[in-house]
Amino acid sequence: MSKSGTGTPTQWPKYVWLNGSIVRWEDAKVHVFVHGLHYGTGVFEGIRGYYDDEYIKVFRLEDHMRRMYRSAKIIYMDIPYPMEKLIEATVELIKANKFNTDVYIRPIAFRGLGGFGLRAMNPVEVAVVIIEFGKYLKPTGVKCGISSWRKPSPDSIPVYAKTTGIYLLSHLAAIEAHLNGYDEAILLDSEGYVAEGAGENIFIVKNSELITPPVYDGILEGITRDTVITLAREVLGLKVIERRIRREELYTCDEAFFTGTAAEVTPIVEIDGRTVGSGSVGEVTKSIMNTYRDATLGRIAKYRHWVREVEVEA
Ligand SMILES: Cc1ncc(COP(=O)(O)O)c(C=O)c1O
């Protein structure tokens, strides 16, 4: 089990996929002068795979890969493999590492060696790394603080793209939250409305209705967010409203929770020293957590297509 919020695995896997082939973990290296390291010119994804009876069940693999190619397009990057190749690489790597625990899958593409100038469009290097991974945030509920760092306005840097560079913001917000004694940060957008967590989208519950900021509000268009909206409407029959949320609404809502691949559905029990609702996991949040869990394991017939099963040797 990793230390909460740090994502540190207890052991590294044997193999990594790098630039077209599977290599040993210790050989998966790039040069110190790659452009992506200096300027954050990279795109990536975070995908979960759940170990279930000799299968790793990968959740919404294609949707994540599709987002990575969209992110790349936004930053003028051509990933030098078709998407199917990276999906195949992911499946091969799961099998090669013979995982028998839940895993986190990290495809990444970044500009490599060549020019060091700001307009250099260096050849793109690509890797897929898969690590053992347990819970990221406490499923019993987290305490949050509003960050002093804001999501940028839409005309400053593309937040719709999941780029490596923009994660400095999440890194700073998460450290600040930790230093202030919180489990996670909540960031406001450039106009002061609630945007999202450092690595999660956010929902509040009011009168059994779900409310979440719209995608134009400086947030990443989360795949877990989409999953939860779909399940809430289609399976649980709940009303979901996408609208701006004021900071005060966070303090006064009935329930609140984060959604994200790493965080899954994580209840929020305290914000800026105010107890959220009853201070324990609310009923709506509980039902969303359970339904989400069922969906990730392919136990909801209508959404079985979200799950890619990879058989692993016992
Ligand atoms: C800033 C940010 N927002 C939202 C999310 C949730 O996105 P997803 O559900 O696709 O993992 C993430 C996680 O990657 C994130 O880093």
Short mmCIF file of C-alpha atoms and ligand atoms in Angstrom, two decimals:
data_model
loop_
_atom_site.label_atom_id
_atom_site.label_comp_id
_atom_site.label_asym_id
_atom_site.label_seq_id
_atom_site.Cartn_x
_atom_site.Cartn_y
_atom_site.Cartn_z
CA MET A 1 0.00 0.00 0.00
CA SER A 2 1.40 3.39 -0.91
CA LYS A 3 1.63 6.36 1.46
CA SER A 4 -1.62 8.35 1.06
CA GLY A 5 -1.40 10.96 -1.67
CA THR A 6 2.19 10.24 -2.70
CA GLY A 7 1.54 7.29 -5.01
CA THR A 8 4.80 5.64 -3.92
CA PRO A 9 4.67 1.91 -4.70
CA THR A 10 6.29 -0.62 -2.38
CA GLN A 11 8.19 -2.19 -5.28
CA TRP A 12 8.97 -1.36 -8.90
CA PRO A 13 7.82 -3.61 -11.74
CA LYS A 14 10.23 -5.67 -13.83
CA TYR A 15 9.48 -4.16 -17.22
CA VAL A 16 8.61 -0.86 -18.90
CA TRP A 17 7.58 -0.17 -22.51
CA LEU A 18 9.88 2.46 -24.03
CA ASN A 19 9.93 3.73 -27.60
CA GLY A 20 8.58 0.57 -29.18
CA SER A 21 9.89 -2.25 -27.02
CA ILE A 22 9.67 -3.77 -23.58
CA VAL A 23 12.84 -3.11 -21.59
CA ARG A 24 13.93 -3.91 -18.05
CA TRP A 25 12.99 -1.30 -15.40
CA GLU A 26 16.64 -0.33 -14.84
CA ASP A 27 17.18 0.21 -18.58
CA ALA A 28 14.18 2.51 -19.07
CA LYS A 29 16.21 5.73 -19.32
CA VAL A 30 16.14 8.97 -21.30
CA HIS A 31 18.76 11.69 -21.74
CA VAL A 32 19.02 14.56 -19.22
CA PHE A 33 18.75 17.07 -22.09
CA VAL A 34 15.32 16.01 -23.37
CA HIS A 35 13.06 18.99 -24.08
CA GLY A 36 10.20 17.57 -22.01
CA LEU A 37 12.29 17.63 -18.85
CA HIS A 38 13.25 21.29 -19.28
CA TYR A 39 9.95 22.78 -20.48
CA GLY A 40 7.21 20.33 -19.54
CA THR A 41 6.47 19.54 -23.19
CA GLY A 42 4.76 16.25 -22.62
CA VAL A 43 1.32 14.66 -22.37
CA PHE A 44 0.29 11.75 -20.23
CA GLU A 45 -2.54 9.68 -18.82
CA GLY A 46 -3.36 7.88 -15.61
CA ILE A 47 -5.40 4.69 -15.98
CA ARG A 48 -6.37 2.09 -13.41
CA GLY A 49 -6.38 -1.67 -13.75
CA TYR A 50 -8.14 -3.77 -11.11
CA TYR A 51 -6.97 -7.26 -10.26
CA ASP A 52 -9.94 -9.61 -10.19
CA ASP A 53 -9.61 -13.37 -10.33
CA GLU A 54 -6.53 -13.67 -12.56
CA TYR A 55 -7.52 -10.75 -14.76
CA ILE A 56 -6.40 -7.16 -14.73
CA LYS A 57 -9.52 -5.22 -15.60
CA VAL A 58 -8.42 -1.97 -17.24
CA PHE A 59 -10.97 0.79 -16.93
CA ARG A 60 -11.80 2.96 -19.96
CA LEU A 61 -8.42 2.30 -21.57
CA GLU A 62 -9.43 3.60 -25.00
CA ASP A 63 -11.03 6.74 -23.60
CA HIS A 64 -7.83 7.59 -21.74
CA MET A 65 -5.67 6.95 -24.79
CA ARG A 66 -8.01 9.06 -26.92
CA ARG A 67 -7.62 11.93 -24.44
CA MET A 68 -3.83 11.60 -24.63
CA TYR A 69 -3.91 11.98 -28.41
CA ARG A 70 -6.23 14.97 -28.05
CA SER A 71 -3.85 16.53 -25.51
CA ALA A 72 -0.94 15.94 -27.92
CA LYS A 73 -2.80 17.64 -30.77
CA ILE A 74 -3.35 20.73 -28.65
CA ILE A 75 0.40 21.10 -28.07
CA TYR A 76 1.40 20.41 -31.73
CA MET A 77 2.71 16.98 -30.85
CA ASP A 78 2.50 13.96 -33.15
CA ILE A 79 2.74 10.77 -31.13
CA PRO A 80 4.79 8.51 -33.43
CA TYR A 81 2.55 5.45 -32.97
CA PRO A 82 -1.09 4.83 -33.72
CA MET A 83 -3.29 4.67 -30.62
CA GLU A 84 -3.85 0.93 -31.12
CA LYS A 85 -0.10 0.37 -30.71
CA LEU A 86 -0.10 1.98 -27.25
CA ILE A 87 -3.16 -0.03 -26.25
CA GLU A 88 -1.37 -3.19 -27.37
CA ALA A 89 1.79 -2.08 -25.51
CA THR A 90 -0.27 -1.67 -22.33
CA VAL A 91 -1.76 -5.14 -22.64
CA GLU A 92 1.66 -6.72 -23.37
CA LEU A 93 3.23 -4.93 -20.43
CA ILE A 94 0.55 -6.10 -18.00
CA LYS A 95 1.19 -9.67 -19.14
CA ALA A 96 4.99 -9.31 -19.05
CA ASN A 97 4.90 -8.04 -15.45
CA LYS A 98 2.39 -10.72 -14.36
CA PHE A 99 0.67 -8.34 -11.99
CA ASN A 100 -1.53 -9.81 -9.28
CA THR A 101 -2.52 -6.53 -7.60
CA ASP A 102 -4.39 -3.40 -8.68
CA VAL A 103 -2.23 -1.29 -10.97
CA TYR A 104 -1.83 2.26 -12.24
CA ILE A 105 -0.95 2.69 -15.90
CA ARG A 106 0.99 5.75 -17.00
CA PRO A 107 1.44 6.31 -20.74
CA ILE A 108 3.55 9.38 -21.45
CA ALA A 109 4.81 11.11 -24.61
CA PHE A 110 7.31 13.95 -24.46
CA ARG A 111 9.68 15.88 -26.68
CA GLY A 112 13.12 14.29 -26.70
CA LEU A 113 16.59 15.32 -27.81
CA GLY A 114 17.27 17.93 -30.48
CA GLY A 115 16.97 21.68 -30.14
CA PHE A 116 16.78 23.30 -26.74
CA GLY A 117 15.01 26.45 -27.95
CA LEU A 118 11.43 27.15 -27.10
CA ARG A 119 10.11 26.51 -30.59
CA ALA A 120 12.07 23.27 -31.07
CA MET A 121 9.68 20.50 -32.06
CA ASN A 122 11.96 17.60 -31.18
CA PRO A 123 11.20 13.96 -31.91
CA VAL A 124 8.69 12.53 -29.47
CA GLU A 125 9.61 9.74 -27.08
CA VAL A 126 6.90 7.48 -25.69
CA ALA A 127 6.74 5.22 -22.65
CA VAL A 128 4.19 3.15 -20.80
CA VAL A 129 4.92 2.49 -17.13
CA ILE A 130 2.67 0.32 -14.95
CA ILE A 131 3.05 0.14 -11.18
CA GLU A 132 1.28 -1.64 -8.37
CA PHE A 133 -1.16 0.78 -6.83
CA GLY A 134 -3.58 0.77 -3.91
CA LYS A 135 -5.74 3.61 -2.64
CA TYR A 136 -4.58 7.15 -3.43
CA LEU A 137 -6.75 9.09 -0.98
CA LYS A 138 -8.53 7.83 2.13
CA PRO A 139 -11.86 6.19 1.16
CA THR A 140 -13.18 7.10 4.62
CA GLY A 141 -13.04 10.78 3.69
CA VAL A 142 -10.50 13.57 3.26
CA LYS A 143 -9.96 17.00 4.77
CA CYS A 144 -9.39 19.72 2.21
CA GLY A 145 -8.29 23.32 2.05
CA ILE A 146 -8.85 25.90 -0.68
CA SER A 147 -5.50 26.47 -2.35
CA SER A 148 -3.90 29.88 -2.68
CA TRP A 149 -3.01 28.75 -6.23
CA ARG A 150 -5.72 29.24 -8.88
CA LYS A 151 -6.50 27.39 -12.08
CA PRO A 152 -5.32 29.59 -14.97
CA SER A 153 -7.74 31.51 -17.16
CA PRO A 154 -8.55 29.68 -20.42
CA ASP A 155 -6.44 32.09 -22.48
CA SER A 156 -3.21 31.43 -20.56
CA ILE A 157 -2.38 27.72 -20.85
CA PRO A 158 -4.56 24.87 -22.11
CA VAL A 159 -6.05 23.13 -19.07
CA TYR A 160 -8.12 20.86 -21.31
CA ALA A 161 -4.87 19.12 -22.32
CA LYS A 162 -3.28 16.79 -19.77
CA THR A 163 0.25 18.10 -20.20
CA THR A 164 3.19 17.46 -17.92
CA GLY A 165 4.02 21.17 -17.60
CA ILE A 166 0.72 22.22 -16.12
CA TYR A 167 1.06 19.70 -13.30
CA LEU A 168 3.47 22.04 -11.50
CA LEU A 169 0.28 23.80 -10.40
CA SER A 170 -1.21 20.61 -8.94
CA HIS A 171 2.13 19.78 -7.32
CA LEU A 172 2.33 23.17 -5.58
CA ALA A 173 -1.30 23.02 -4.47
CA ALA A 174 -0.93 19.48 -3.10
CA ILE A 175 2.22 20.35 -1.15
CA GLU A 176 0.63 23.52 0.23
CA ALA A 177 -2.41 21.51 1.36
CA HIS A 178 -0.19 18.93 3.03
CA LEU A 179 1.88 21.58 4.83
CA ASN A 180 -1.37 23.11 6.10
CA GLY A 181 -2.47 19.77 7.52
CA TYR A 182 -5.00 18.86 4.79
CA ASP A 183 -5.21 15.70 2.71
CA GLU A 184 -5.90 17.46 -0.58
CA ALA A 185 -6.27 20.89 -2.16
CA ILE A 186 -9.30 22.38 -3.88
CA LEU A 187 -8.49 25.00 -6.52
CA LEU A 188 -10.67 27.90 -7.57
CA ASP A 189 -10.71 29.09 -11.18
CA SER A 190 -9.39 32.45 -12.31
CA GLU A 191 -12.75 34.07 -11.47
CA GLY A 192 -13.00 32.57 -7.99
CA TYR A 193 -15.45 29.74 -8.68
CA VAL A 194 -14.72 26.19 -7.57
CA ALA A 195 -12.76 24.31 -10.23
CA GLU A 196 -11.38 20.98 -9.03
CA GLY A 197 -8.95 19.18 -6.73
CA ALA A 198 -5.19 19.00 -7.34
CA GLY A 199 -5.71 15.71 -9.16
CA GLU A 200 -9.47 15.21 -9.12
CA ASN A 201 -12.77 16.66 -10.26
CA ILE A 202 -15.23 17.70 -7.57
CA PHE A 203 -18.94 17.17 -6.96
CA ILE A 204 -21.24 18.50 -4.26
CA VAL A 205 -24.60 17.04 -3.25
CA LYS A 206 -27.55 19.29 -2.38
CA ASN A 207 -31.03 17.85 -1.77
CA SER A 208 -29.91 14.54 -3.34
CA GLU A 209 -28.87 16.29 -6.58
CA LEU A 210 -25.29 16.23 -7.84
CA ILE A 211 -23.65 19.50 -8.86
CA THR A 212 -20.27 19.71 -10.57
CA PRO A 213 -18.43 22.55 -12.35
CA PRO A 214 -18.84 22.58 -16.15
CA VAL A 215 -15.93 21.64 -18.42
CA TYR A 216 -15.45 25.27 -19.49
CA ASP A 217 -14.60 26.20 -15.90
CA GLY A 218 -10.86 25.52 -16.04
CA ILE A 219 -11.07 21.83 -15.24
CA LEU A 220 -9.70 18.68 -16.77
CA GLU A 221 -12.56 16.81 -18.45
CA GLY A 222 -12.20 13.81 -16.19
CA ILE A 223 -13.09 10.34 -17.36
CA THR A 224 -14.17 9.41 -13.83
CA ARG A 225 -16.31 12.57 -13.80
CA ASP A 226 -17.99 11.36 -16.98
CA THR A 227 -18.38 7.87 -15.51
CA VAL A 228 -20.00 9.21 -12.34
CA ILE A 229 -22.34 11.55 -14.25
CA THR A 230 -23.43 8.64 -16.45
CA LEU A 231 -23.89 6.18 -13.58
CA ALA A 232 -25.70 8.74 -11.40
CA ARG A 233 -28.19 9.50 -14.17
CA GLU A 234 -28.57 6.12 -15.81
CA VAL A 235 -28.17 3.66 -12.95
CA LEU A 236 -29.07 5.60 -9.79
CA GLY A 237 -31.65 7.92 -11.36
CA LEU A 238 -30.10 11.02 -9.78
CA LYS A 239 -30.21 14.51 -11.21
CA VAL A 240 -26.80 15.89 -12.19
CA ILE A 241 -26.32 19.61 -12.81
CA GLU A 242 -23.20 21.07 -14.42
CA ARG A 243 -22.92 24.65 -13.22
CA ARG A 244 -20.56 27.01 -11.48
CA ILE A 245 -20.13 26.46 -7.76
CA ARG A 246 -19.37 29.23 -5.30
CA ARG A 247 -16.87 28.63 -2.52
CA GLU A 248 -19.55 29.10 0.16
CA GLU A 249 -21.55 26.26 -1.35
CA LEU A 250 -18.69 23.92 -0.50
CA TYR A 251 -19.10 24.81 3.17
CA THR A 252 -22.86 24.38 3.21
CA CYS A 253 -23.58 21.42 0.91
CA ASP A 254 -24.95 18.10 2.19
CA GLU A 255 -22.10 15.99 0.80
CA ALA A 256 -19.03 16.45 -1.37
CA PHE A 257 -16.67 14.08 -3.13
CA PHE A 258 -13.75 13.94 -5.52
CA THR A 259 -13.61 11.83 -8.67
CA GLY A 260 -10.45 10.77 -10.46
CA THR A 261 -8.67 7.72 -11.75
CA ALA A 262 -6.28 7.67 -8.78
CA ALA A 263 -8.79 9.00 -6.22
CA GLU A 264 -11.73 6.96 -7.65
CA VAL A 265 -14.69 8.35 -5.66
CA THR A 266 -13.31 9.90 -2.47
CA PRO A 267 -15.64 11.49 0.10
CA ILE A 268 -14.74 14.97 1.35
CA VAL A 269 -15.56 15.36 5.04
CA GLU A 270 -14.05 18.76 5.84
CA ILE A 271 -13.25 21.93 3.86
CA ASP A 272 -11.33 24.87 5.36
CA GLY A 273 -12.16 23.72 8.87
CA ARG A 274 -15.91 23.38 8.17
CA THR A 275 -17.48 19.94 8.50
CA VAL A 276 -19.18 18.81 5.29
CA GLY A 277 -22.71 17.56 6.03
CA SER A 278 -22.64 15.14 8.93
CA GLY A 279 -18.85 14.82 8.78
CA SER A 280 -19.02 11.19 7.68
CA VAL A 281 -19.56 9.57 4.29
CA GLY A 282 -23.02 10.55 3.04
CA GLU A 283 -25.63 8.20 1.59
CA VAL A 284 -25.47 9.57 -1.97
CA THR A 285 -21.67 9.42 -1.96
CA LYS A 286 -21.81 5.86 -0.64
CA SER A 287 -24.10 4.74 -3.45
CA ILE A 288 -21.89 6.45 -6.06
CA MET A 289 -18.80 4.74 -4.59
CA ASN A 290 -20.46 1.31 -4.76
CA THR A 291 -21.83 1.78 -8.27
CA TYR A 292 -18.45 3.07 -9.49
CA ARG A 293 -16.74 0.03 -8.01
CA ASP A 294 -19.20 -2.28 -9.80
CA ALA A 295 -18.61 -0.47 -13.10
CA THR A 296 -14.81 -0.75 -12.84
CA LEU A 297 -15.08 -4.49 -12.35
CA GLY A 298 -17.43 -4.93 -15.31
CA ARG A 299 -20.38 -5.85 -13.11
CA ILE A 300 -22.87 -3.50 -14.77
CA ALA A 301 -23.93 -5.12 -18.04
CA LYS A 302 -24.67 -1.84 -19.83
CA TYR A 303 -21.16 -0.54 -19.15
CA ARG A 304 -19.13 -3.71 -19.54
CA HIS A 305 -17.57 -2.20 -22.67
CA TRP A 306 -15.68 0.22 -20.38
CA VAL A 307 -13.61 -2.69 -19.05
CA ARG A 308 -10.77 -4.33 -20.96
CA GLU A 309 -9.88 -7.69 -19.38
CA VAL A 310 -6.27 -8.81 -19.59
CA GLU A 311 -5.58 -12.33 -18.43
CA VAL A 312 -2.49 -12.64 -16.25
CA GLU A 313 -0.67 -15.87 -15.42
CA ALA A 314 -1.17 -17.06 -11.87
C1 LIG B 1 -6.26 18.08 -12.38
C2 LIG B 1 -7.08 16.85 -12.55
N1 LIG B 1 -8.42 16.96 -12.63
C3 LIG B 1 -9.20 15.88 -12.77
C4 LIG B 1 -8.65 14.61 -12.84
C5 LIG B 1 -9.55 13.42 -13.01
O1 LIG B 1 -9.43 12.91 -14.30
P1 LIG B 1 -9.73 11.39 -14.60
O2 LIG B 1 -11.01 11.06 -13.97
O3 LIG B 1 -9.77 11.30 -16.09
O4 LIG B 1 -8.61 10.59 -14.01
C6 LIG B 1 -7.28 14.45 -12.76
C7 LIG B 1 -6.69 13.12 -12.84
O5 LIG B 1 -6.01 12.81 -13.77
C8 LIG B 1 -6.47 15.59 -12.62
O6 LIG B 1 -5.14 15.48 -12.53
#
